[in-house]
């Protein structure tokens, strides 16, 4: 069977111009899986309030991390594509949930270059299941696939938050940074509103309702972002033999006033120095590619907050990006699927 691979990431504005940032934010925030409110309310909120006020600030933030080749997230995704192509026989393309290149552009390119294409393996670059990341990327790709009437089958890689290959790559990427003299390592994940957790609870009575819900086994785990984040943190900390008192977890990138998953990363940056943590390492496992939320929000703003609060040293560990073990993990999942093993795929 003639197959191809599409690596699916979040996306980025085409440039740091305010008009491009506005266009990107509008597409992103109007997604009903990101701001899950009725369309009219969402449109008034996004187009009338958030985007006009947020776009100029976001444009400045993007300027602080932009490279000569463009957006770090797009550049790294392209680097990952090249690295993976060396390890597999299948053609590889990249696609973004928001902005360019779109899934349609990726599908069109693959079909034009491979007229006999029979299947595309989509790999969402999101280790954890969340309606505002993994789910929206997969559903959008499926919509584009159906709308385009493409002749090939579309298959998707499952969330891999507890997969051995992903965990090993993540642990090895962290390990060299632990060799220094550090007081604490903070695992910071992208936050989501608590209502997203309730909506994703297929039991309707477990998530954020049962004491220690992330530690009490439940079918809800399959779609529970909070549980999956805690699972990744614990599994990686155990692999690296980090004592429990030396690590903690938080959630970043809060938007709006609704309650989001806690503790908030920005609050931890302010609290940790008061608790005796003067030398801090931060890792962001929800992202596999460095982007605005890691390079600007954590490495720049987060560092400033921590040092201002009394911290002395701050280091953000880079995302997996093109780490050899990460590339190997992706190649292994594809090869195992081609060989008939189904563990890492979902049939669409």
Short mmCIF file of C-alpha atoms in Angstrom, two decimals:
data_model
loop_
_atom_site.label_atom_id
_atom_site.label_comp_id
_atom_site.label_asym_id
_atom_site.label_seq_id
_atom_site.Cartn_x
_atom_site.Cartn_y
_atom_site.Cartn_z
CA UNK A 1 0.00 0.00 0.00
CA UNK A 2 1.27 3.47 -0.94
CA UNK A 3 1.31 5.56 2.25
CA UNK A 4 2.36 9.04 3.35
CA UNK A 5 2.72 10.83 6.71
CA UNK A 6 1.38 14.20 7.84
CA UNK A 7 2.80 15.80 10.99
CA UNK A 8 0.06 18.01 12.50
CA UNK A 9 0.98 20.95 14.72
CA UNK A 10 -0.91 23.94 16.14
CA UNK A 11 0.14 26.66 13.73
CA UNK A 12 1.47 30.21 13.66
CA UNK A 13 0.80 33.60 12.06
CA UNK A 14 2.37 34.06 8.63
CA UNK A 15 4.35 37.01 9.97
CA UNK A 16 4.61 39.29 12.98
CA UNK A 17 2.49 41.97 11.29
CA UNK A 18 -0.56 42.80 13.38
CA UNK A 19 -2.90 42.00 10.47
CA UNK A 20 -1.46 38.48 10.17
CA UNK A 21 -1.61 37.95 13.91
CA UNK A 22 -5.23 39.13 13.93
CA UNK A 23 -6.10 36.67 11.17
CA UNK A 24 -4.42 33.84 13.04
CA UNK A 25 -6.00 34.67 16.41
CA UNK A 26 -9.42 34.96 14.81
CA UNK A 27 -9.16 31.49 13.28
CA UNK A 28 -7.75 30.03 16.48
CA UNK A 29 -10.16 31.57 18.99
CA UNK A 30 -13.26 31.14 16.82
CA UNK A 31 -12.72 27.38 16.98
CA UNK A 32 -15.65 26.02 18.98
CA UNK A 33 -13.34 23.50 20.64
CA UNK A 34 -11.12 26.30 21.97
CA UNK A 35 -13.78 28.75 23.16
CA UNK A 36 -16.77 26.46 23.52
CA UNK A 37 -19.47 29.08 23.64
CA UNK A 38 -22.45 29.70 21.27
CA UNK A 39 -21.29 31.14 17.94
CA UNK A 40 -22.78 34.64 18.40
CA UNK A 41 -21.33 35.05 21.90
CA UNK A 42 -17.99 33.69 20.70
CA UNK A 43 -17.94 36.04 17.71
CA UNK A 44 -18.70 39.10 19.85
CA UNK A 45 -16.07 38.08 22.39
CA UNK A 46 -13.34 37.16 19.92
CA UNK A 47 -13.86 39.67 17.13
CA UNK A 48 -15.08 42.52 19.30
CA UNK A 49 -12.88 42.25 22.39
CA UNK A 50 -10.07 39.68 22.46
CA UNK A 51 -8.51 39.97 19.00
CA UNK A 52 -8.48 43.79 18.71
CA UNK A 53 -6.79 44.14 22.11
CA UNK A 54 -4.65 41.00 22.05
CA UNK A 55 -3.27 41.12 18.51
CA UNK A 56 -0.82 44.05 18.97
CA UNK A 57 0.57 42.49 22.17
CA UNK A 58 0.82 39.06 20.55
CA UNK A 59 2.57 40.58 17.54
CA UNK A 60 5.22 42.05 19.86
CA UNK A 61 5.58 38.70 21.61
CA UNK A 62 6.07 36.90 18.29
CA UNK A 63 8.69 39.47 17.26
CA UNK A 64 10.73 38.55 20.33
CA UNK A 65 11.06 34.91 19.21
CA UNK A 66 10.82 35.17 15.40
CA UNK A 67 13.78 33.78 13.44
CA UNK A 68 15.30 34.67 10.09
CA UNK A 69 13.48 31.65 8.65
CA UNK A 70 10.16 32.58 10.27
CA UNK A 71 8.05 31.19 13.10
CA UNK A 72 10.00 28.81 15.38
CA UNK A 73 7.10 26.36 15.45
CA UNK A 74 6.92 26.17 11.64
CA UNK A 75 10.70 25.99 11.28
CA UNK A 76 10.99 23.20 13.86
CA UNK A 77 8.08 21.29 12.34
CA UNK A 78 9.84 21.45 8.97
CA UNK A 79 13.09 20.29 10.56
CA UNK A 80 11.22 17.38 12.11
CA UNK A 81 9.76 16.51 8.72
CA UNK A 82 13.23 16.35 7.20
CA UNK A 83 14.58 14.27 10.10
CA UNK A 84 11.69 11.79 9.96
CA UNK A 85 11.95 11.47 6.17
CA UNK A 86 15.45 10.06 6.62
CA UNK A 87 14.08 7.26 8.83
CA UNK A 88 11.01 6.13 6.86
CA UNK A 89 10.19 5.18 3.29
CA UNK A 90 6.96 7.19 3.14
CA UNK A 91 6.68 10.82 1.94
CA UNK A 92 6.26 13.25 4.86
CA UNK A 93 4.37 16.57 4.95
CA UNK A 94 3.45 19.04 7.69
CA UNK A 95 0.05 20.61 8.37
CA UNK A 96 -1.19 23.18 10.87
CA UNK A 97 -4.55 23.31 12.60
CA UNK A 98 -4.55 27.09 12.21
CA UNK A 99 -2.73 29.09 9.58
CA UNK A 100 -0.46 27.62 6.92
CA UNK A 101 0.12 25.04 5.62
CA UNK A 102 -3.41 23.71 6.11
CA UNK A 103 -4.31 19.99 6.05
CA UNK A 104 -5.84 20.60 2.60
CA UNK A 105 -2.56 22.03 1.33
CA UNK A 106 -0.67 19.03 2.75
CA UNK A 107 -3.15 16.53 1.26
CA UNK A 108 -3.08 18.25 -2.15
CA UNK A 109 0.71 18.26 -2.22
CA UNK A 110 0.94 14.58 -1.31
CA UNK A 111 -1.66 13.54 -3.89
CA UNK A 112 -0.04 15.63 -6.63
CA UNK A 113 3.34 14.09 -5.93
CA UNK A 114 1.96 10.58 -5.29
CA UNK A 115 -1.07 9.94 -7.56
CA UNK A 116 -1.27 6.33 -6.36
CA UNK A 117 -1.51 7.36 -2.67
CA UNK A 118 -3.78 4.99 -0.71
CA UNK A 119 -3.38 6.05 2.92
CA UNK A 120 -2.19 9.03 4.97
CA UNK A 121 -1.00 8.49 8.54
CA UNK A 122 -1.71 11.66 10.53
CA UNK A 123 0.50 12.22 13.58
CA UNK A 124 -0.86 14.97 15.85
CA UNK A 125 2.08 16.60 17.61
CA UNK A 126 0.10 16.65 20.86
CA UNK A 127 0.98 13.91 23.38
CA UNK A 128 -2.20 14.43 25.45
CA UNK A 129 -5.87 14.37 24.53
CA UNK A 130 -7.61 17.74 24.87
CA UNK A 131 -10.57 19.03 22.92
CA UNK A 132 -8.68 22.27 22.22
CA UNK A 133 -5.56 20.58 20.82
CA UNK A 134 -5.54 16.91 19.82
CA UNK A 135 -9.28 16.62 19.20
CA UNK A 136 -9.67 19.78 17.13
CA UNK A 137 -6.62 18.94 15.01
CA UNK A 138 -7.86 15.42 14.25
CA UNK A 139 -11.45 16.46 13.59
CA UNK A 140 -10.36 19.30 11.32
CA UNK A 141 -8.12 16.96 9.31
CA UNK A 142 -11.02 14.52 8.98
CA UNK A 143 -13.32 17.32 7.80
CA UNK A 144 -10.77 18.47 5.22
CA UNK A 145 -10.26 14.89 4.07
CA UNK A 146 -13.99 14.29 3.62
CA UNK A 147 -14.66 17.67 2.02
CA UNK A 148 -11.82 17.20 -0.47
CA UNK A 149 -13.06 13.79 -1.56
CA UNK A 150 -9.54 12.43 -1.48
CA UNK A 151 -9.04 8.85 -2.65
CA UNK A 152 -6.79 7.86 0.24
CA UNK A 153 -7.72 6.53 3.67
CA UNK A 154 -6.89 8.70 6.70
CA UNK A 155 -5.45 7.06 9.81
CA UNK A 156 -4.47 8.80 13.05
CA UNK A 157 -1.85 8.10 15.71
CA UNK A 158 -3.31 7.91 19.24
CA UNK A 159 -2.32 10.25 22.09
CA UNK A 160 1.00 8.98 23.40
CA UNK A 161 1.28 10.60 26.85
CA UNK A 162 2.16 7.22 28.44
CA UNK A 163 3.88 5.56 25.49
CA UNK A 164 7.29 4.12 26.35
CA UNK A 165 9.03 5.58 23.31
CA UNK A 166 7.71 9.10 23.96
CA UNK A 167 8.52 8.88 27.67
CA UNK A 168 12.05 7.69 26.97
CA UNK A 169 12.66 10.53 24.50
CA UNK A 170 11.26 13.10 26.93
CA UNK A 171 13.28 11.74 29.87
CA UNK A 172 16.52 11.67 27.88
CA UNK A 173 15.94 15.25 26.68
CA UNK A 174 15.59 16.35 30.33
CA UNK A 175 18.43 14.28 31.81
CA UNK A 176 21.43 16.44 30.79
CA UNK A 177 19.85 19.48 32.44
CA UNK A 178 19.54 17.71 35.79
CA UNK A 179 23.32 17.47 36.13
CA UNK A 180 23.59 21.04 37.38
CA UNK A 181 22.88 22.39 40.83
CA UNK A 182 19.08 22.81 40.77
CA UNK A 183 16.55 23.06 43.57
CA UNK A 184 13.41 22.05 41.69
CA UNK A 185 11.95 21.05 38.32
CA UNK A 186 8.53 22.37 37.33
CA UNK A 187 6.48 20.50 34.72
CA UNK A 188 4.36 23.20 33.08
CA UNK A 189 1.51 22.12 30.79
CA UNK A 190 -0.76 24.23 28.63
CA UNK A 191 -3.89 24.89 30.66
CA UNK A 192 -7.52 24.30 29.70
CA UNK A 193 -10.75 25.54 31.30
CA UNK A 194 -12.17 23.20 33.93
CA UNK A 195 -15.36 22.97 31.86
CA UNK A 196 -13.36 21.19 29.14
CA UNK A 197 -12.48 18.51 31.67
CA UNK A 198 -16.13 18.09 32.65
CA UNK A 199 -17.16 17.89 29.00
CA UNK A 200 -14.56 15.24 28.27
CA UNK A 201 -15.64 12.99 31.15
CA UNK A 202 -17.42 10.11 29.39
CA UNK A 203 -18.70 8.85 32.76
CA UNK A 204 -20.17 12.22 33.71
CA UNK A 205 -19.31 11.64 37.35
CA UNK A 206 -15.57 11.29 37.78
CA UNK A 207 -13.33 14.15 36.62
CA UNK A 208 -12.95 16.93 39.22
CA UNK A 209 -15.77 15.31 41.19
CA UNK A 210 -14.08 12.31 42.83
CA UNK A 211 -11.36 13.08 45.43
CA UNK A 212 -7.93 12.51 43.83
CA UNK A 213 -9.78 11.76 40.59
CA UNK A 214 -6.57 11.51 38.54
CA UNK A 215 -5.38 8.65 40.77
CA UNK A 216 -8.66 6.69 40.91
CA UNK A 217 -8.88 4.40 37.83
CA UNK A 218 -11.72 5.35 35.51
CA UNK A 219 -12.76 5.02 31.83
CA UNK A 220 -12.65 8.83 31.86
CA UNK A 221 -8.86 8.65 31.60
CA UNK A 222 -9.09 8.04 27.84
CA UNK A 223 -10.12 11.66 27.24
CA UNK A 224 -9.00 13.37 30.45
CA UNK A 225 -6.26 15.88 29.74
CA UNK A 226 -5.60 16.53 33.42
CA UNK A 227 -5.04 12.86 34.23
CA UNK A 228 -2.83 12.37 31.19
CA UNK A 229 -0.63 15.32 32.17
CA UNK A 230 -0.18 13.98 35.70
CA UNK A 231 0.58 10.53 34.29
CA UNK A 232 3.32 11.90 32.04
CA UNK A 233 4.87 13.88 34.88
CA UNK A 234 4.97 10.97 37.29
CA UNK A 235 6.22 8.46 34.72
CA UNK A 236 9.05 10.77 33.61
CA UNK A 237 9.98 11.75 37.18
CA UNK A 238 10.15 8.07 38.11
CA UNK A 239 12.35 7.29 35.11
CA UNK A 240 14.74 10.04 36.10
CA UNK A 241 14.64 9.16 39.81
CA UNK A 242 13.66 12.70 40.75
CA UNK A 243 12.54 12.77 44.42
CA UNK A 244 8.88 13.72 44.87
CA UNK A 245 9.78 16.85 46.82
CA UNK A 246 11.97 18.05 43.94
CA UNK A 247 9.26 18.30 41.27
CA UNK A 248 5.80 19.72 40.84
CA UNK A 249 3.30 20.40 38.08
CA UNK A 250 1.37 23.47 36.92
CA UNK A 251 -0.69 24.82 34.01
CA UNK A 252 0.07 27.88 31.91
CA UNK A 253 -1.47 30.12 29.22
CA UNK A 254 -4.75 30.91 30.94
CA UNK A 255 -7.19 33.01 28.88
CA UNK A 256 -10.23 34.77 30.34
CA UNK A 257 -11.70 34.70 33.82
CA UNK A 258 -13.24 31.23 33.95
CA UNK A 259 -11.54 28.73 36.28
CA UNK A 260 -8.78 26.79 34.53
CA UNK A 261 -6.74 23.84 35.71
CA UNK A 262 -4.57 24.75 38.69
CA UNK A 263 -2.05 25.49 40.03
CA UNK A 264 -1.25 28.26 37.56
CA UNK A 265 2.35 28.34 36.34
CA UNK A 266 2.67 32.10 36.81
CA UNK A 267 1.59 31.72 40.43
CA UNK A 268 4.19 29.01 40.98
CA UNK A 269 6.91 31.28 39.60
CA UNK A 270 5.96 33.81 42.27
CA UNK A 271 5.58 31.27 45.09
CA UNK A 272 8.59 29.00 44.62
CA UNK A 273 11.30 31.51 45.66
CA UNK A 274 9.37 32.14 48.88
CA UNK A 275 9.47 28.37 49.50
CA UNK A 276 13.25 28.25 49.19
CA UNK A 277 13.50 27.35 45.50
CA UNK A 278 16.17 29.65 44.09
CA UNK A 279 17.33 27.58 41.12
CA UNK A 280 14.52 26.38 38.89
CA UNK A 281 14.27 24.12 35.84
CA UNK A 282 11.10 24.22 33.75
CA UNK A 283 9.97 21.69 31.17
CA UNK A 284 6.81 21.90 29.02
CA UNK A 285 5.77 18.35 28.01
CA UNK A 286 2.45 19.40 26.41
CA UNK A 287 4.50 20.87 23.56
CA UNK A 288 6.83 18.80 21.39
CA UNK A 289 7.98 21.86 19.41
CA UNK A 290 9.18 25.12 20.94
CA UNK A 291 6.76 27.95 20.22
CA UNK A 292 5.38 31.21 21.61
CA UNK A 293 4.13 29.47 24.77
CA UNK A 294 7.58 28.12 25.62
CA UNK A 295 10.07 30.58 24.15
CA UNK A 296 8.24 33.78 25.14
CA UNK A 297 5.76 32.89 27.89
CA UNK A 298 8.13 30.66 29.87
CA UNK A 299 11.73 31.40 28.84
CA UNK A 300 11.23 35.17 28.78
CA UNK A 301 8.21 36.24 30.87
CA UNK A 302 8.41 33.31 33.27
CA UNK A 303 12.08 33.86 33.93
CA UNK A 304 11.50 37.55 34.63
CA UNK A 305 8.68 36.77 37.10
CA UNK A 306 10.72 34.11 38.92
CA UNK A 307 13.83 36.26 39.25
CA UNK A 308 11.80 39.28 40.34
CA UNK A 309 10.18 37.13 43.04
CA UNK A 310 13.58 36.26 44.49
CA UNK A 311 14.80 33.40 42.31
CA UNK A 312 18.46 33.28 41.31
CA UNK A 313 18.70 30.89 38.34
CA UNK A 314 16.08 29.86 35.79
CA UNK A 315 16.33 27.52 32.82
CA UNK A 316 13.70 26.26 30.42
CA UNK A 317 14.49 22.85 28.98
CA UNK A 318 13.87 22.86 25.20
CA UNK A 319 10.99 20.80 23.84
CA UNK A 320 11.70 17.53 22.04
CA UNK A 321 11.95 19.41 18.72
CA UNK A 322 14.18 17.12 16.62
CA UNK A 323 15.73 15.05 19.42
CA UNK A 324 16.99 11.79 17.85
CA UNK A 325 14.94 9.60 20.20
CA UNK A 326 11.80 11.57 19.35
CA UNK A 327 12.42 11.14 15.63
CA UNK A 328 13.07 7.43 16.24
CA UNK A 329 9.82 7.10 18.18
CA UNK A 330 7.78 8.60 15.33
CA UNK A 331 9.53 6.36 12.79
CA UNK A 332 8.95 3.30 14.98
CA UNK A 333 5.20 3.94 15.26
CA UNK A 334 4.89 4.26 11.49
CA UNK A 335 6.97 1.15 10.81
CA UNK A 336 5.07 -0.93 13.35
CA UNK A 337 1.76 0.13 11.80
CA UNK A 338 3.00 -0.73 8.32
CA UNK A 339 4.05 -4.12 9.65
CA UNK A 340 0.52 -4.76 10.89
CA UNK A 341 0.75 -3.70 14.53
CA UNK A 342 -2.21 -1.54 15.57
CA UNK A 343 -1.31 -0.35 19.06
CA UNK A 344 -0.62 3.28 18.17
CA UNK A 345 -3.33 4.00 15.60
CA UNK A 346 -6.99 4.95 15.50
CA UNK A 347 -9.01 4.03 12.43
CA UNK A 348 -10.92 7.05 11.11
#
